[in-house]
Amino acid sequence: LNSKDKSCMHHSLNDQKLVKQASDRAGIQISEREIDNAVEDVKRRNVMTHEQFLIALAQSGLTYREYREQVKEQIRQVKFVNKEFRSKVSVEDEDIADYYKQHIEEFKGREEMRLRVIFISSADKRQMELKLKLIEDSLAKGADFVQLAKEYSDGAQAAQGGDLGYVRPNEINKALEDAAATLVAGAVSKALTTEEGVYFIQLVEKRAGEPKTLDDVRNALNEKLFSKLMEERFKFWLKEVKKNAHVEVRL
C-alpha cells in the first residue's frame, strides 16, 4: 500500500469528531456501498487480492474494520467539504494565468537534442570496415563531421551533413539516444554498432522542449487551484469551529 492508502486520517480524532458533528447536522450520510467501492479502488490501484490487502493492512498495524472506519471518515470529510464549500469557491481565469506564468518550468516539454549522424551500412562488410577505419582516423585528427557525413554516410541525411534536426525522446534507437545524452555540444560519440550498421552521433545542441500552452493545462490547473482553495476553506472553518468550541468550554 502506498502512503496515501495506508492511512487516510489527515486530521486528529478531535477534528474528525467536529467534522462528524457538522456533517450530521448537514444531513450527510455514508453508505456501506460507498465504503466498499473506496476499498475496492485502493485494492485495484495497488493490484492486490483481498488476502494480500489484509496482509498489507496487518503490516501497517490496522484491522480491516479499523481501515474501513478510516475510509468512512475520509468519505465523510470529502462529502462535507463539497456540500459546505463547493458553491462558495471559484477559481478566476487570472489566477490560472498567474500560476501558469509563475510555474512555467513545470510545463516545459522534455529535452530535445539536435543531432548529426554518420551511418555506415553493414550490407557490405568489407566496405563497412574500410569506412569505419577511415572515419575513426579522420575524427581523431579533428576532421569536420559535416564533411565526413557528406562524403561517407549511407544515411538519408548525408547531403545535409547528417543533420537529423531536433530529436525528441523515444524518436530514435534507444542506444543512439542514450549515447547522445552523454555528449556535450560539439562532441562525437564512439562507433555505435547496431544490426543495420555503425553510427557516429554528434550532439549539436540541447534545448528544453516547447512548453505546454496555457490552454493545454487550463483544466488541470483549474482543478489544482480549486482543490487548494477548498482545503484552505476547510482549514479555516476547522480553526473557527475549534476556537468557538474552546470558548464554549471555558464559559
Tab-separated table of N, CA and C in Angstrom, residues 71-157:
chain	number	residue	atom	x	y	z
A	71	VAL	N	-11.634	4.936	6.159
A	71	VAL	CA	-12.184	5.265	4.836
A	71	VAL	C	-13.502	6.025	4.990
A	72	LYS	N	-14.320	5.562	5.915
A	72	LYS	CA	-15.614	6.210	6.162
A	72	LYS	C	-15.417	7.679	6.538
A	73	GLU	N	-14.440	7.948	7.417
A	73	GLU	CA	-14.191	9.330	7.841
A	73	GLU	C	-13.657	10.180	6.687
A	74	GLN	N	-12.858	9.559	5.829
A	74	GLN	CA	-12.340	10.299	4.663
A	74	GLN	C	-13.490	10.676	3.724
A	75	ILE	N	-14.388	9.715	3.474
A	75	ILE	CA	-15.545	9.985	2.608
A	75	ILE	C	-16.420	11.069	3.239
A	76	ARG	N	-16.597	10.985	4.560
A	76	ARG	CA	-17.413	11.970	5.263
A	76	ARG	C	-16.849	13.380	5.057
A	77	GLN	N	-15.509	13.497	5.215
A	77	GLN	CA	-14.886	14.818	5.064
A	77	GLN	C	-15.055	15.355	3.644
A	78	VAL	N	-14.837	14.483	2.645
A	78	VAL	CA	-14.966	14.911	1.241
A	78	VAL	C	-16.391	15.381	0.960
A	79	LYS	N	-17.378	14.606	1.414
A	79	LYS	CA	-18.782	14.966	1.163
A	79	LYS	C	-19.155	16.263	1.885
A	80	PHE	N	-18.643	16.413	3.120
A	80	PHE	CA	-18.935	17.620	3.895
A	80	PHE	C	-18.322	18.852	3.220
A	81	VAL	N	-17.052	18.746	2.847
A	81	VAL	CA	-16.363	19.878	2.193
A	81	VAL	C	-17.073	20.246	0.896
A	82	ASN	N	-17.453	19.251	0.115
A	82	ASN	CA	-18.147	19.518	-1.150
A	82	ASN	C	-19.476	20.235	-0.919
A	83	LYS	N	-20.218	19.749	0.065
A	83	LYS	CA	-21.542	20.331	0.320
A	83	LYS	C	-21.452	21.751	0.880
A	84	GLU	N	-20.519	21.953	1.805
A	84	GLU	CA	-20.447	23.235	2.509
A	84	GLU	C	-19.696	24.328	1.752
A	85	PHE	N	-18.663	23.936	0.985
A	85	PHE	CA	-17.766	24.962	0.431
A	85	PHE	C	-17.718	25.046	-1.091
A	86	ARG	N	-18.159	24.002	-1.791
A	86	ARG	CA	-18.011	23.983	-3.260
A	86	ARG	C	-18.650	25.206	-3.909
A	87	SER	N	-19.857	25.560	-3.488
A	87	SER	CA	-20.558	26.679	-4.137
A	87	SER	C	-19.934	28.029	-3.777
A	88	LYS	N	-19.111	28.046	-2.716
A	88	LYS	CA	-18.518	29.315	-2.272
A	88	LYS	C	-17.112	29.518	-2.839
A	89	VAL	N	-16.619	28.537	-3.556
A	89	VAL	CA	-15.240	28.613	-4.077
A	89	VAL	C	-15.265	28.684	-5.595
A	90	SER	N	-14.502	29.622	-6.145
A	90	SER	CA	-14.351	29.672	-7.609
A	90	SER	C	-12.941	30.127	-7.939
A	91	VAL	N	-12.426	29.630	-9.043
A	91	VAL	CA	-11.080	29.980	-9.497
A	91	VAL	C	-11.215	30.952	-10.661
A	92	GLU	N	-10.564	32.091	-10.538
A	92	GLU	CA	-10.633	33.105	-11.596
A	92	GLU	C	-9.626	32.793	-12.699
A	93	ASP	N	-9.958	33.191	-13.924
A	93	ASP	CA	-9.051	32.982	-15.063
A	93	ASP	C	-7.691	33.612	-14.817
A	94	GLU	N	-7.702	34.792	-14.170
A	94	GLU	CA	-6.420	35.484	-13.952
A	94	GLU	C	-5.556	34.728	-12.941
A	95	ASP	N	-6.191	33.994	-12.003
A	95	ASP	CA	-5.437	33.182	-11.041
A	95	ASP	C	-4.728	32.036	-11.764
A	96	ILE	N	-5.439	31.430	-12.723
A	96	ILE	CA	-4.862	30.338	-13.516
A	96	ILE	C	-3.693	30.867	-14.339
A	97	ALA	N	-3.896	32.028	-14.977
A	97	ALA	CA	-2.841	32.623	-15.810
A	97	ALA	C	-1.619	32.986	-14.972
A	98	ASP	N	-1.857	33.522	-13.771
A	98	ASP	CA	-0.742	33.894	-12.879
A	98	ASP	C	0.042	32.668	-12.452
A	99	TYR	N	-0.677	31.593	-12.096
A	99	TYR	CA	0.008	30.366	-11.676
A	99	TYR	C	0.851	29.820	-12.829
A	100	TYR	N	0.281	29.839	-14.012
A	100	TYR	CA	0.981	29.338	-15.198
A	100	TYR	C	2.292	30.108	-15.410
A	101	LYS	N	2.218	31.446	-15.314
A	101	LYS	CA	3.418	32.277	-15.536
A	101	LYS	C	4.475	32.025	-14.466
A	102	GLN	N	4.020	31.908	-13.224
A	102	GLN	CA	4.960	31.756	-12.112
A	102	GLN	C	5.587	30.358	-12.037
A	103	HIS	N	4.941	29.372	-12.685
A	103	HIS	CA	5.436	27.986	-12.615
A	103	HIS	C	5.693	27.429	-14.022
A	104	ILE	N	6.094	28.304	-14.925
A	104	ILE	CA	6.264	27.894	-16.331
A	104	ILE	C	7.213	26.696	-16.479
A	105	GLU	N	8.199	26.583	-15.552
A	105	GLU	CA	9.156	25.469	-15.628
A	105	GLU	C	8.452	24.114	-15.515
A	106	GLU	N	7.319	24.092	-14.796
A	106	GLU	CA	6.575	22.829	-14.639
A	106	GLU	C	6.003	22.330	-15.960
A	107	PHE	N	5.837	23.248	-16.903
A	107	PHE	CA	5.127	22.896	-18.137
A	107	PHE	C	6.053	22.768	-19.342
A	108	LYS	N	7.366	22.839	-19.074
A	108	LYS	CA	8.319	22.662	-20.170
A	108	LYS	C	8.245	21.224	-20.669
A	109	GLY	N	8.337	21.069	-21.977
A	109	GLY	CA	8.343	19.725	-22.550
A	109	GLY	C	9.672	19.035	-22.261
A	110	ARG	N	9.779	17.779	-22.624
A	110	ARG	CA	11.020	17.036	-22.391
A	110	ARG	C	12.127	17.550	-23.292
A	111	GLU	N	13.360	17.432	-22.836
A	111	GLU	CA	14.513	17.969	-23.543
A	111	GLU	C	14.661	17.362	-24.939
A	112	GLU	N	14.995	18.209	-25.905
A	112	GLU	CA	15.225	17.761	-27.277
A	112	GLU	C	16.699	17.949	-27.618
A	113	MET	N	17.210	17.093	-28.504
A	113	MET	CA	18.617	17.176	-28.919
A	113	MET	C	18.702	17.334	-30.440
A	114	ARG	N	19.490	18.294	-30.865
A	114	ARG	CA	19.749	18.406	-32.298
A	114	ARG	C	20.993	17.569	-32.594
A	115	LEU	N	20.838	16.593	-33.489
A	115	LEU	CA	21.899	15.626	-33.740
A	115	LEU	C	22.323	15.597	-35.206
A	116	ARG	N	23.606	15.262	-35.398
A	116	ARG	CA	24.089	14.889	-36.724
A	116	ARG	C	24.527	13.429	-36.632
A	117	VAL	N	24.379	12.715	-37.742
A	117	VAL	CA	24.712	11.295	-37.708
A	117	VAL	C	25.473	10.883	-38.967
A	118	ILE	N	26.454	10.028	-38.758
A	118	ILE	CA	27.113	9.334	-39.876
A	118	ILE	C	26.720	7.871	-39.738
A	119	PHE	N	26.142	7.312	-40.785
A	119	PHE	CA	25.701	5.917	-40.753
A	119	PHE	C	26.468	5.125	-41.811
A	120	ILE	N	27.029	3.992	-41.378
A	120	ILE	CA	27.736	3.107	-42.315
A	120	ILE	C	26.971	1.787	-42.359
A	121	SER	N	26.419	1.484	-43.502
A	121	SER	CA	25.611	0.279	-43.647
A	121	SER	C	26.462	-0.984	-43.524
A	122	SER	N	25.869	-2.035	-42.913
A	122	SER	CA	26.574	-3.316	-42.763
A	122	SER	C	26.287	-4.254	-43.942
A	123	ALA	N	25.601	-3.748	-44.977
A	123	ALA	CA	25.263	-4.588	-46.135
A	123	ALA	C	26.525	-5.153	-46.786
A	124	ASP	N	27.567	-4.313	-46.883
A	124	ASP	CA	28.860	-4.762	-47.443
A	124	ASP	C	29.873	-4.671	-46.303
A	125	LYS	N	30.183	-5.827	-45.699
A	125	LYS	CA	31.029	-5.861	-44.509
A	125	LYS	C	32.409	-5.254	-44.755
A	126	ARG	N	33.020	-5.606	-45.884
A	126	ARG	CA	34.378	-5.091	-46.160
A	126	ARG	C	34.347	-3.586	-46.326
A	127	GLN	N	33.359	-3.100	-47.086
A	127	GLN	CA	33.212	-1.661	-47.298
A	127	GLN	C	32.968	-0.951	-45.956
A	128	MET	N	32.174	-1.595	-45.092
A	128	MET	CA	31.868	-1.014	-43.779
A	128	MET	C	33.149	-0.868	-42.953
A	129	GLU	N	33.974	-1.909	-42.934
A	129	GLU	CA	35.208	-1.874	-42.140
A	129	GLU	C	36.178	-0.807	-42.648
A	130	LEU	N	36.266	-0.668	-43.966
A	130	LEU	CA	37.153	0.354	-44.553
A	130	LEU	C	36.676	1.759	-44.173
A	131	LYS	N	35.363	1.995	-44.335
A	131	LYS	CA	34.803	3.315	-43.999
A	131	LYS	C	34.946	3.606	-42.510
A	132	LEU	N	34.704	2.577	-41.702
A	132	LEU	CA	34.780	2.741	-40.257
A	132	LEU	C	36.168	3.210	-39.836
A	133	LYS	N	37.211	2.547	-40.375
A	133	LYS	CA	38.581	2.933	-40.021
A	133	LYS	C	38.892	4.339	-40.493
A	134	LEU	N	38.485	4.644	-41.723
A	134	LEU	CA	38.756	5.957	-42.303
A	134	LEU	C	38.108	7.073	-41.465
A	135	ILE	N	36.840	6.843	-41.082
A	135	ILE	CA	36.117	7.870	-40.313
A	135	ILE	C	36.714	8.023	-38.914
A	136	GLU	N	37.038	6.906	-38.260
A	136	GLU	CA	37.635	6.982	-36.922
A	136	GLU	C	38.966	7.722	-36.965
A	137	ASP	N	39.776	7.424	-37.961
A	137	ASP	CA	41.074	8.111	-38.093
A	137	ASP	C	40.870	9.600	-38.360
A	138	SER	N	39.923	9.913	-39.243
A	138	SER	CA	39.671	11.307	-39.610
A	138	SER	C	39.154	12.109	-38.409
A	139	LEU	N	38.245	11.513	-37.645
A	139	LEU	CA	37.717	12.198	-36.463
A	139	LEU	C	38.812	12.419	-35.421
A	140	ALA	N	39.691	11.434	-35.276
A	140	ALA	CA	40.794	11.548	-34.323
A	140	ALA	C	41.716	12.716	-34.686
A	141	LYS	N	41.785	13.016	-35.984
A	141	LYS	CA	42.645	14.129	-36.451
A	141	LYS	C	41.883	15.458	-36.471
A	142	GLY	N	40.603	15.435	-36.018
A	142	GLY	CA	39.839	16.671	-35.940
A	142	GLY	C	39.109	17.055	-37.215
A	143	ALA	N	38.853	16.078	-38.085
A	143	ALA	CA	38.144	16.367	-39.343
A	143	ALA	C	36.728	16.861	-39.063
A	144	ASP	N	36.169	17.609	-39.995
A	144	ASP	CA	34.828	18.182	-39.856
A	144	ASP	C	33.766	17.084	-40.009
A	145	PHE	N	32.897	16.950	-39.013
A	145	PHE	CA	31.873	15.905	-39.005
A	145	PHE	C	30.931	16.053	-40.194
A	146	VAL	N	30.526	17.299	-40.475
A	146	VAL	CA	29.591	17.557	-41.579
A	146	VAL	C	30.171	17.071	-42.899
A	147	GLN	N	31.443	17.387	-43.119
A	147	GLN	CA	32.093	16.995	-44.372
A	147	GLN	C	32.201	15.475	-44.486
A	148	LEU	N	32.550	14.832	-43.357
A	148	LEU	CA	32.655	13.368	-43.361
A	148	LEU	C	31.291	12.728	-43.656
A	149	ALA	N	30.245	13.296	-43.097
A	149	ALA	CA	28.896	12.773	-43.333
A	149	ALA	C	28.537	12.889	-44.811
A	150	LYS	N	28.823	14.041	-45.384
A	150	LYS	CA	28.507	14.249	-46.805
A	150	LYS	C	29.257	13.249	-47.688
A	151	GLU	N	30.495	12.963	-47.340
A	151	GLU	CA	31.325	12.095	-48.194
A	151	GLU	C	31.087	10.610	-47.962
A	152	TYR	N	30.857	10.205	-46.710
A	152	TYR	CA	30.881	8.771	-46.408
A	152	TYR	C	29.594	8.179	-45.823
A	153	SER	N	28.676	9.001	-45.344
A	153	SER	CA	27.486	8.445	-44.690
A	153	SER	C	26.550	7.778	-45.691
A	154	ASP	N	25.990	6.653	-45.284
A	154	ASP	CA	24.978	5.959	-46.084
A	154	ASP	C	23.569	6.367	-45.644
A	155	GLY	N	23.495	7.303	-44.726
A	155	GLY	CA	22.198	7.724	-44.203
A	155	GLY	C	21.471	8.661	-45.149
A	156	ALA	N	20.142	8.762	-44.959
A	156	ALA	CA	19.307	9.594	-45.834
A	156	ALA	C	19.664	11.072	-45.730
A	157	GLN	N	20.277	11.484	-44.621
A	157	GLN	CA	20.601	12.903	-44.415
A	157	GLN	C	22.040	13.245	-44.795
